[in-house]
mmCIF file of C-alpha atoms and ligand atoms in Angstrom:
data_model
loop_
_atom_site.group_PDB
_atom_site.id
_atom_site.type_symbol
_atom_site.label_atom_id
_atom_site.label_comp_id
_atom_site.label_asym_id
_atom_site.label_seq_id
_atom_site.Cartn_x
_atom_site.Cartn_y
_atom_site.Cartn_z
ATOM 1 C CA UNK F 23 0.000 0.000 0.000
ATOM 2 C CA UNK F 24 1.226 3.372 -0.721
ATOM 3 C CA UNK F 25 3.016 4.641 2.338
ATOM 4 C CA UNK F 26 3.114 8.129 0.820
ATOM 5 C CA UNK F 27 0.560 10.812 1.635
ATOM 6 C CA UNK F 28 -0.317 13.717 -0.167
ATOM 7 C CA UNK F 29 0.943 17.607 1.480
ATOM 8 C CA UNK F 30 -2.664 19.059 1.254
ATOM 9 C CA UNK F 31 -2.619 22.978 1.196
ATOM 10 C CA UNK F 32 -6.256 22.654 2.995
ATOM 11 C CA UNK F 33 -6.391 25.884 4.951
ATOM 12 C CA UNK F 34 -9.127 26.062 7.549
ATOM 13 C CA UNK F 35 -12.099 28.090 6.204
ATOM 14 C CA UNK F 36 -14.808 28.001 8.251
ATOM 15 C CA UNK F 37 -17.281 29.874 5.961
ATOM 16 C CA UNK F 38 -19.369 27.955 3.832
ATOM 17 C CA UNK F 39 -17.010 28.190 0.786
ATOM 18 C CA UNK F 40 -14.623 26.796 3.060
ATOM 19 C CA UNK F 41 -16.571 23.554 4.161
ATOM 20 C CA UNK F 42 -18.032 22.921 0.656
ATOM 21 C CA UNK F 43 -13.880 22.785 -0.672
ATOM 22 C CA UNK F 44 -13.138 20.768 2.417
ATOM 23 C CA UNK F 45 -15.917 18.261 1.704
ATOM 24 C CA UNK F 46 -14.997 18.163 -2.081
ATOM 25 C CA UNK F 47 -11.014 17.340 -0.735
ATOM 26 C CA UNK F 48 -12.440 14.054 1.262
ATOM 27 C CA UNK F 49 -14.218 13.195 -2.156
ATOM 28 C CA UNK F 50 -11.394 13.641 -4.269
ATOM 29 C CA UNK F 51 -9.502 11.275 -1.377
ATOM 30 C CA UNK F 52 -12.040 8.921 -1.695
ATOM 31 C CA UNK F 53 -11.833 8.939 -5.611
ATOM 32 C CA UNK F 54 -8.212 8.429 -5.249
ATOM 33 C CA UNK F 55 -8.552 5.716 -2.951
ATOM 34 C CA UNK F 56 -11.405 3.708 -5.159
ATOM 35 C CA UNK F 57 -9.982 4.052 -8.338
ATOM 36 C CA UNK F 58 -6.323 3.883 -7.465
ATOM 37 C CA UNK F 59 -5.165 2.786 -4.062
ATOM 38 C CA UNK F 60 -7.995 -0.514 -3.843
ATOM 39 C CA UNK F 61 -7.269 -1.455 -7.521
ATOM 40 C CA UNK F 62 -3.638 -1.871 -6.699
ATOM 41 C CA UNK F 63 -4.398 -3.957 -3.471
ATOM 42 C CA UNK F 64 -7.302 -5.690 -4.778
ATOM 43 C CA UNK F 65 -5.859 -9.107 -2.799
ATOM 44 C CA UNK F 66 -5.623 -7.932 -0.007
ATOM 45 C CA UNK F 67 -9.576 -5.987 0.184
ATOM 46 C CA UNK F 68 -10.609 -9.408 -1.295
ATOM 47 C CA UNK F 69 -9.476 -11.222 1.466
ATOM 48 C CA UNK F 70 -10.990 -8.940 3.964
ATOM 49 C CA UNK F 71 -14.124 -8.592 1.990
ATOM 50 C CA UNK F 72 -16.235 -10.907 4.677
ATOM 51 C CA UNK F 73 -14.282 -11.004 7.421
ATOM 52 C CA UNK F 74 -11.950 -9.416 10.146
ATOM 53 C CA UNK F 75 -9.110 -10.846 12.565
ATOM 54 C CA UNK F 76 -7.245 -8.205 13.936
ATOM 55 C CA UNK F 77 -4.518 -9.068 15.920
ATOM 56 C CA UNK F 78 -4.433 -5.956 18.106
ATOM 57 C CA UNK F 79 -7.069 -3.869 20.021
ATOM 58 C CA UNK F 80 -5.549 -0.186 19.691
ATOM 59 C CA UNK F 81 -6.623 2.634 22.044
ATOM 60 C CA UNK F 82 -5.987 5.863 20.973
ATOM 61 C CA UNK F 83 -6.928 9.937 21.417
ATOM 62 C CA UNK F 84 -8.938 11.051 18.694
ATOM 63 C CA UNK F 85 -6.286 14.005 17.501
ATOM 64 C CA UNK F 86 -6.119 14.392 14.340
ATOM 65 C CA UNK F 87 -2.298 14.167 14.545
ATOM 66 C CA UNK F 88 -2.032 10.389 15.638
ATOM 67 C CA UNK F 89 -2.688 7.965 12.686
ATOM 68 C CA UNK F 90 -2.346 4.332 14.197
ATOM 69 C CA UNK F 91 -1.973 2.696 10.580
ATOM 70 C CA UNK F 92 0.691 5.159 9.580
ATOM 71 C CA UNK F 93 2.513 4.919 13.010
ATOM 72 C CA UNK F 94 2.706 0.794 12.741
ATOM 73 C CA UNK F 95 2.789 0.492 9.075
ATOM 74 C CA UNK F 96 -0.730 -1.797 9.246
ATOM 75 C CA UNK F 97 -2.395 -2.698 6.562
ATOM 76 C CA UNK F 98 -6.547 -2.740 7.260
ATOM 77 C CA UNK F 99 -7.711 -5.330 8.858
ATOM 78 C CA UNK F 100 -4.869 -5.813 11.389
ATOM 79 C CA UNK F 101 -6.113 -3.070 13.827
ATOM 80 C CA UNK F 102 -9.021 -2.798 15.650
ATOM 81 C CA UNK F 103 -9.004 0.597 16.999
ATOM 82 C CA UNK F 104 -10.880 2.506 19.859
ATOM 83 C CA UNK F 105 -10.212 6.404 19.517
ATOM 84 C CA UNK F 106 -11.643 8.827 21.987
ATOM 85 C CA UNK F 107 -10.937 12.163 23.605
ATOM 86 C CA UNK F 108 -7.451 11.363 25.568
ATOM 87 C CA UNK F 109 -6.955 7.973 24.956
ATOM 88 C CA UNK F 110 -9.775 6.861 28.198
ATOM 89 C CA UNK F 111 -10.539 3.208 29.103
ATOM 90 C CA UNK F 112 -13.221 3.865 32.061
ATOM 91 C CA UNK F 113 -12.985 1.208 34.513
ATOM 92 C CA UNK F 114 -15.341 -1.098 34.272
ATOM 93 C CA UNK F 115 -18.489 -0.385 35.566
ATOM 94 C CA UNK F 116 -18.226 3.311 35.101
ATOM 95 C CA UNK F 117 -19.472 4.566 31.849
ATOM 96 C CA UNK F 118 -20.472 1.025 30.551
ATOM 97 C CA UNK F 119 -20.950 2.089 27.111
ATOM 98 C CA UNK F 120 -19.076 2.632 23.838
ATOM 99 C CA UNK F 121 -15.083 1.936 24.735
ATOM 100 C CA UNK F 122 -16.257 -1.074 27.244
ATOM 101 C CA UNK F 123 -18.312 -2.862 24.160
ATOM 102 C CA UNK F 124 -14.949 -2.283 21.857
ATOM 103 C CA UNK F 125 -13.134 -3.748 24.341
ATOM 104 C CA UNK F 126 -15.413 -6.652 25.305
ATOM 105 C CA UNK F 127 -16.086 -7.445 21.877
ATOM 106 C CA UNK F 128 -12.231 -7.216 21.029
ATOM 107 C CA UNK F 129 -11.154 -9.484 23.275
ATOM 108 C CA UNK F 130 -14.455 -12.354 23.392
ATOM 109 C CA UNK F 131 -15.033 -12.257 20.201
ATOM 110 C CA UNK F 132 -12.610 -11.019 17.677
ATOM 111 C CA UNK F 133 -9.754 -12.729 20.270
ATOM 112 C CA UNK F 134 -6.651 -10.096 20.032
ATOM 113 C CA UNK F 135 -3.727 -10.611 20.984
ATOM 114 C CA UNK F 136 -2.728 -7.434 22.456
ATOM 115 C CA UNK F 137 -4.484 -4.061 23.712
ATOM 116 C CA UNK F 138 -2.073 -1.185 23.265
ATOM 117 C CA UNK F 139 -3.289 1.795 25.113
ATOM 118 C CA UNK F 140 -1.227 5.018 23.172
ATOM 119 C CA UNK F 141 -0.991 8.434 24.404
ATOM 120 C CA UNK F 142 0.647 11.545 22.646
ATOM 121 C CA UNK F 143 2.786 14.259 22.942
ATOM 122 C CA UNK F 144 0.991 17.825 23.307
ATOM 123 C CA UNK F 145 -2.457 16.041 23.933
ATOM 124 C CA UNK F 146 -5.413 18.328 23.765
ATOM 125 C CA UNK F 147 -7.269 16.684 26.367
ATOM 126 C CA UNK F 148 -4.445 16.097 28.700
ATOM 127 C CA UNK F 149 -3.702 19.756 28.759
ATOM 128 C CA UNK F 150 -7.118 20.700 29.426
ATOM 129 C CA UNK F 151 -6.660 18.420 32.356
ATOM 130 C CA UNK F 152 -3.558 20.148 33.791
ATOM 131 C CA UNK F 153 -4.652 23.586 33.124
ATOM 132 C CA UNK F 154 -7.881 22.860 35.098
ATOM 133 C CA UNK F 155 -11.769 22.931 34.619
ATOM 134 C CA UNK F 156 -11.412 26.768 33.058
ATOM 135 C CA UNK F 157 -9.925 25.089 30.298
ATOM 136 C CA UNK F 158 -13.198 22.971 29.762
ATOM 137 C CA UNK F 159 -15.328 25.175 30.767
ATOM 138 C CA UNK F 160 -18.793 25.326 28.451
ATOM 139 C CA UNK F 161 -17.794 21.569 28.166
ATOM 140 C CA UNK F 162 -19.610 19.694 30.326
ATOM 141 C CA UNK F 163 -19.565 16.542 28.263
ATOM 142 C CA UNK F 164 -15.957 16.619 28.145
ATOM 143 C CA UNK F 165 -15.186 17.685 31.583
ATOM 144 C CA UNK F 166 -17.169 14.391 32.733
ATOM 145 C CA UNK F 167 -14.969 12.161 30.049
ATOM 146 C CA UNK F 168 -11.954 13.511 31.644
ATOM 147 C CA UNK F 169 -12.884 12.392 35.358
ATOM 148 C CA UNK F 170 -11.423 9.205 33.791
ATOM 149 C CA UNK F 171 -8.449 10.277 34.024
ATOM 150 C CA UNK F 172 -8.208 12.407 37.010
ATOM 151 C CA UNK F 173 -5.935 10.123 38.884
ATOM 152 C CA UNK F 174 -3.164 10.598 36.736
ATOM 153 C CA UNK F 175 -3.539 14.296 37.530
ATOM 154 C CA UNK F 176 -3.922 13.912 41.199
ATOM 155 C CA UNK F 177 -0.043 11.573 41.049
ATOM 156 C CA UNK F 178 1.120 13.975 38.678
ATOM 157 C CA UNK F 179 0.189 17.307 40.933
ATOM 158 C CA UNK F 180 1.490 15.187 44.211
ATOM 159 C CA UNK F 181 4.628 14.124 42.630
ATOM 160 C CA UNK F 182 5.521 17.934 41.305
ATOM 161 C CA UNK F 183 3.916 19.697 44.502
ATOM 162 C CA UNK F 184 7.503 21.177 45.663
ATOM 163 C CA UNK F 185 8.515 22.309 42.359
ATOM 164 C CA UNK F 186 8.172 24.586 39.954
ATOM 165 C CA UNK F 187 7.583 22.406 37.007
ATOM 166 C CA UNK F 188 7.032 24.199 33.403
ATOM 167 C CA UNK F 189 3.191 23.381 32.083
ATOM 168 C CA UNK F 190 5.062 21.459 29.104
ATOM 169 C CA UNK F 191 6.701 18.819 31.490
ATOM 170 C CA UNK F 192 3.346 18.542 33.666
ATOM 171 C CA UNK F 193 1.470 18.012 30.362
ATOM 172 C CA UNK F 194 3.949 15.191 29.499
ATOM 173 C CA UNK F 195 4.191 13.552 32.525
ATOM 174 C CA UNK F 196 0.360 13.596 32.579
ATOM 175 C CA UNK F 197 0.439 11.881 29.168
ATOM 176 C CA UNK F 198 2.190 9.069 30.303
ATOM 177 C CA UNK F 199 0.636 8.945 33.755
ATOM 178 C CA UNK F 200 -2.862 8.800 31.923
ATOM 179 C CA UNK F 201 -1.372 6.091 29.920
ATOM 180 C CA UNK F 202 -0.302 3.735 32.870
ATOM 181 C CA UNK F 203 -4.020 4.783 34.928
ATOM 182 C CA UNK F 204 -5.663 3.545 31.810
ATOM 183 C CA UNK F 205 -3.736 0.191 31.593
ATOM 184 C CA UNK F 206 -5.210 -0.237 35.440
ATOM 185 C CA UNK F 207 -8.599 0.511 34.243
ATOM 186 C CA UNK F 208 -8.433 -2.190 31.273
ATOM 187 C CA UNK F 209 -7.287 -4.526 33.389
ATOM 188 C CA UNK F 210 -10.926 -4.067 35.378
ATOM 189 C CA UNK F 211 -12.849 -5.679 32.474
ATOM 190 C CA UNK F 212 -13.623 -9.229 33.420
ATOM 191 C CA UNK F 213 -12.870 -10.327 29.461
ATOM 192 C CA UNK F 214 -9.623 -8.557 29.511
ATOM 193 C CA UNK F 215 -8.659 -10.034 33.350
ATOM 194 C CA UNK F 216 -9.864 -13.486 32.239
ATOM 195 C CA UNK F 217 -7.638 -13.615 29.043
ATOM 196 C CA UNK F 218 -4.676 -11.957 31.241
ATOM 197 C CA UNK F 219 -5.313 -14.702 33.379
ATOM 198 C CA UNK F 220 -5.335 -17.396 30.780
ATOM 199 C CA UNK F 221 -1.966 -16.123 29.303
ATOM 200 C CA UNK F 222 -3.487 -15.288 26.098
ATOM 201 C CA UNK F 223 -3.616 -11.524 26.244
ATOM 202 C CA UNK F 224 -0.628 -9.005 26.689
ATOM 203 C CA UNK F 225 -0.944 -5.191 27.297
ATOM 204 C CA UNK F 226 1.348 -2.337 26.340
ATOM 205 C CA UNK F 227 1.265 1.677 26.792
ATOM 206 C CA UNK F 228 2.810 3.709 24.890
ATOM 207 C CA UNK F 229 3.440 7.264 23.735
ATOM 208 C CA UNK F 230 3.923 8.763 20.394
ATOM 209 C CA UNK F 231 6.108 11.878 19.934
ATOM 210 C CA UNK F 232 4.400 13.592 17.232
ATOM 211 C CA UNK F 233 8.052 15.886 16.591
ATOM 212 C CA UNK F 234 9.507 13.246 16.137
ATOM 213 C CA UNK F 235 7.869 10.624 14.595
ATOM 214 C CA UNK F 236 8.810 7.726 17.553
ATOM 215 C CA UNK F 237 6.922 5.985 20.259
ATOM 216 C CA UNK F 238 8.036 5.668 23.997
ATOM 217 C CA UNK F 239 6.939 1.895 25.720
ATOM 218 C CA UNK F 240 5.758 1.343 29.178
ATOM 219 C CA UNK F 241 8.352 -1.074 30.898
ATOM 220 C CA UNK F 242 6.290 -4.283 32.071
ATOM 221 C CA UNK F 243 6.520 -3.181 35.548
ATOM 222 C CA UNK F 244 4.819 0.087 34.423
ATOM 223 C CA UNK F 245 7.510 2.187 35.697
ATOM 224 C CA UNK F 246 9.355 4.038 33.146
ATOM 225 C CA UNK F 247 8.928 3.965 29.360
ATOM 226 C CA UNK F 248 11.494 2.773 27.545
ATOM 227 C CA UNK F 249 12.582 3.302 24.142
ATOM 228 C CA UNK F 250 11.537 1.365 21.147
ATOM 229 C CA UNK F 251 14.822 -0.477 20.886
ATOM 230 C CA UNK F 252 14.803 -1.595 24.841
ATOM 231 C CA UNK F 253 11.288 -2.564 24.293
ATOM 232 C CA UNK F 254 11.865 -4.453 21.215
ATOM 233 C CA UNK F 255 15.274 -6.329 23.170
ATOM 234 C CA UNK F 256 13.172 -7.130 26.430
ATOM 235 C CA UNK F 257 10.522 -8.479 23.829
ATOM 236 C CA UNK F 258 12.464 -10.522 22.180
ATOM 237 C CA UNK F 259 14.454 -11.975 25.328
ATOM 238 C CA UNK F 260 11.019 -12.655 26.417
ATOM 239 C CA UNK F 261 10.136 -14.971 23.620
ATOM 240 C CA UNK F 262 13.550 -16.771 23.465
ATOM 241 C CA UNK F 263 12.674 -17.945 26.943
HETATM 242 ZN ZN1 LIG C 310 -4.940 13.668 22.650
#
């Protein structure tokens, strides 16, 4: 599949001229995609024509700036992904709704392998978080979404109580800290602590740096993220043995 993407020079135009071009852009996409892009992978659309088994559950925030196909280099059909405002798994039991079905159905019936819970770098929702309800304010909806992750604020706000940390590093350690909360919450879900349970499930955080185009892995004691290499090495000792 083409691993290129197109530089749009879409500029954000939100009068009615604006939308109409917008709309026309996600046609022309679409064009593209059905009369080049499917043609050339005709196989592979075939194959998925009637059926799905996706080997990973992906959680993810819903910015615009994280694309979970483009960050792995999957083709469709190998991730099933869950994206919502700041990457959230509510426990289970709270909010029983849309993320709990993906997740339920994920794991019972589509049987994935792996859930990997991914946060980003400069996450909307994360800095509404640090900055307080002001920043949500009018936002009711999302303001109750985000007591999800409020946890990860309250550790966050403990650990840097004595110091004067810069709103950038707060914001980042609250990424990852919402990361790790929402690996506790997943783990809450009786599918997801019965498959744990049964060996046949693994879980993994991690972070994508959207500067830099990597991603940052939670350590298997959830303590420190690691980098892609370490991750890969501990991995990989892990299935020798
Ligand atoms: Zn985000």
């Amino acid at each position: 599949m083409s691993a290129t993407y197109p530089h749009s020079d879409h500029e954000h135009d939100h009068d009615h001229e604006g939308s109409a071009r917008d709309l026309i852009a996600l046609l022309n996409g679409v064009d593209e995609f059905t009369h080049h892009v499917f043609p050339d992978n005709k196989a592979l659309f075939e194959s998925l024509a009637h059926s799905q088994s996706p080997h990973t559950l992906f959680v993810t925030c819903a910015d615009s700036r994280v694309s979970p196909e483009m960050i792995t280099q999957t083709q469709p059909g190998e991730l099933f992904v869950c994206r919502n405002i700041g990457n959230i798994v509510p426990a289970y039991g709270e909010m029983l709704g849309g993320v709990s079905a993906v997740v339920e159905f994920a794991v019972m019936a589509l049987n994935v392998e792996q859930i990997v819970i991914c946060g980003h770098t400069d996450c909307g929702a994360m800095k509404g978080l640090a900055s307080g309800a002001a920043a949500t304010a009018g936002m009711p909806t999302v303001q109750t979404w985000l007591r999800n992750a409020e946890a990860a604020r309250g550790v966050v706000l403990a650990r840097h109580a004595d110091q004067d940390t810069p709103q950038d590093a707060l914001v980042q350690s609250l990424v990852e800290e919402n990361v790790r909360l929402q690996l506790v919450h997943l783990r809450t879900h009786p599918a997801v602590a019965a498959r744990i349970a049964e060996g046949r499930l693994a879980l993994q955080g991690w972070v994508y740096d959207i500067g830099h185009g990597r991603i940052s892995v939670l350590d298997d004691e959830g303590s420190r993220f690691e980098t892609l290499e370490q991750a890969r090495e501990r991995l990989m000792n892990k299935a020798r043995s």
